[in-house]
Amino acid sequence: MGLGDALMKIVVKVGDAVEIARRFREAPALAVYELATHVRALVTKAVEEVLDAEIELHLHEEADDENKRNGYRSRSFAIKGIGELTLRVPRDRKATFESRIVPPSRRYDEAIERDLAALHLAGISTRMLGILSRQVLGVSVSSQEVSNSLERIVPSARAFLERPLASRRWRYLYVDGTNFRVRRTTVALEPTLVVLGVDEDGHKSVLSMIQGDKDSRPAWEMVFADLVERGLDGSCIELGIMDGLPGLASAFTESFPRARAARCWVHKARNVFPRVPRRYQAAFREDWDRVQYAEGEDGARVAFDVLRERWRNTCDDAVASMERDIDALLVHYAFPKEHWDALRTTNPIERVNKEFKRRSKAMEQVGPDGLKTLLAFTALRLEFGWMQSSITASNLKNLVYRKKREARIEELTQVLLH
């Protein structure tokens, strides 16, 4: 017998059932409302019976002959799927009884608290949730309660961000930093160092999101060391795709000696094109694209030679800047052709960071723990989509991994919200 069977039994006579069916046909919305009201009344009665039993157990265990029952007090308590109930909570003379079923410190059950956190992390602001909470969850909550609900899932968020990485073999790593406004004693921009991994099946996953003091080589060395400590097999890493932060490429190859460092074409363009006079930029862009989108490394180097000869007199600074990084810009050609588009830029991790930014906007100001929870939740949401496709364009519609993906979605949901 389940708990629901033990607490409550609903008996409907045949005549009642016919009347209910008739009313559902004539006025379904009103009938549903009346049925819900009836169910709430039954649940209220069942909870009150449990409370009465609970105080009897308390008085028996206390073994104080002078302490007796002392009437009731009224209070509200909301249950997920039922709504807000008005309950008669028993009291004792010495005020030592506190219900564990309906704790005095809570106005609603833990399931509603989890829903508050999930809705907030999904992008609904604390203010808007406070306005809509009664309609959506059946109980009015304040914006502060919404913020407090995140505290419940902070441990799960931390566990996800620090999870072991040995179960999958990682081939490529995208590394990039992004800034968030974080509230500590004051509010200021703080960098978060993000690593996006691609495994041997071509599937992406956010491996690391560490809040640091600045986007610097020592900070990245700490991030790479943390990945190895969590079980990432550095001997499997073949390539890191990154921007032009001084020292980052050497820090990466020192941490993963078998890997190569690739320079992002988008970041490099931001560094090169400001050195090209405006009147030449369109023509320079055409030669740039011939290098970037060549059919192979040999063709790319020939195209670069042509660009260098054509522009070294009029745009020598731009050509020199490009030449310094040409090997790192062309390193993706050493990998499978179907991966070239994905390895040419840091766009995959840029899109991840953009999603982090979009989610954080709804939270007005966020503390360090709230930020960890937000990042973990957003990373889990992104993983849902990544499970259905690899980084190769030809596999975007491949549904071979459907069962694996569905199992992973269920697993990820349970990690954070339960």
GROMACS .gro file of N, CA, C and O in nm, residues 284 305-320 323:
model
   72
  284PHE      N    1   4.130   4.347  -4.912
  284PHE     CA    2   4.209   4.266  -4.820
  284PHE      C    3   4.126   4.148  -4.769
  284PHE      O    4   4.177   4.037  -4.755
  305ASP      N    5   5.088   3.353  -4.942
  305ASP     CA    6   5.201   3.414  -5.014
  305ASP      C    7   5.152   3.523  -5.109
  305ASP      O    8   5.215   3.630  -5.120
  306VAL      N    9   5.040   3.497  -5.176
  306VAL     CA   10   4.983   3.596  -5.266
  306VAL      C   11   4.940   3.720  -5.187
  306VAL      O   12   4.966   3.834  -5.227
  307LEU      N   13   4.872   3.698  -5.071
  307LEU     CA   14   4.829   3.811  -4.988
  307LEU      C   15   4.950   3.892  -4.941
  307LEU      O   16   4.948   4.017  -4.946
  308ARG      N   17   5.054   3.822  -4.899
  308ARG     CA   18   5.172   3.893  -4.848
  308ARG      C   19   5.238   3.977  -4.956
  308ARG      O   20   5.273   4.094  -4.931
  309GLU      N   21   5.252   3.922  -5.076
  309GLU     CA   22   5.314   3.999  -5.183
  309GLU      C   23   5.230   4.119  -5.223
  309GLU      O   24   5.282   4.226  -5.255
  310ARG      N   25   5.100   4.102  -5.220
  310ARG     CA   26   5.012   4.209  -5.265
  310ARG      C   27   5.003   4.323  -5.165
  310ARG      O   28   4.991   4.440  -5.204
  311TRP      N   29   5.009   4.291  -5.035
  311TRP     CA   30   4.976   4.392  -4.935
  311TRP      C   31   5.091   4.433  -4.845
  311TRP      O   32   5.075   4.523  -4.761
  312ARG      N   33   5.208   4.376  -4.860
  312ARG     CA   34   5.314   4.406  -4.765
  312ARG      C   35   5.364   4.550  -4.774
  312ARG      O   36   5.419   4.602  -4.677
  313ASN      N   37   5.344   4.615  -4.886
  313ASN     CA   38   5.388   4.754  -4.898
  313ASN      C   39   5.285   4.853  -4.845
  313ASN      O   40   5.321   4.954  -4.785
  314THR      N   41   5.156   4.822  -4.865
  314THR     CA   42   5.051   4.916  -4.823
  314THR      C   43   4.996   4.884  -4.685
  314THR      O   44   4.946   4.974  -4.615
  315CYS      N   45   5.002   4.758  -4.642
  315CYS     CA   46   4.947   4.717  -4.511
  315CYS      C   47   5.047   4.627  -4.440
  315CYS      O   48   5.015   4.515  -4.400
  316ASP      N   49   5.169   4.674  -4.426
  316ASP     CA   50   5.275   4.589  -4.374
  316ASP      C   51   5.250   4.544  -4.230
  316ASP      O   52   5.282   4.432  -4.193
  317ASP      N   53   5.190   4.630  -4.146
  317ASP     CA   54   5.163   4.590  -4.007
  317ASP      C   55   5.061   4.477  -4.001
  317ASP      O   56   5.076   4.383  -3.921
  318ALA      N   57   4.959   4.486  -4.086
  318ALA     CA   58   4.857   4.381  -4.088
  318ALA      C   59   4.916   4.250  -4.137
  318ALA      O   60   4.890   4.142  -4.081
  319VAL      N   61   4.997   4.256  -4.241
  319VAL     CA   62   5.059   4.135  -4.296
  319VAL      C   63   5.154   4.073  -4.194
  319VAL      O   64   5.154   3.951  -4.173
  320ALA      N   65   5.233   4.156  -4.125
  320ALA     CA   66   5.327   4.105  -4.026
  320ALA      C   67   5.253   4.038  -3.910
  320ALA      O   68   5.295   3.934  -3.858
  323GLU      N   69   5.128   3.706  -4.032
  323GLU     CA   70   5.239   3.613  -4.054
  323GLU      C   71   5.289   3.552  -3.924
  323GLU      O   72   5.329   3.436  -3.919
   0.00000   0.00000   0.00000
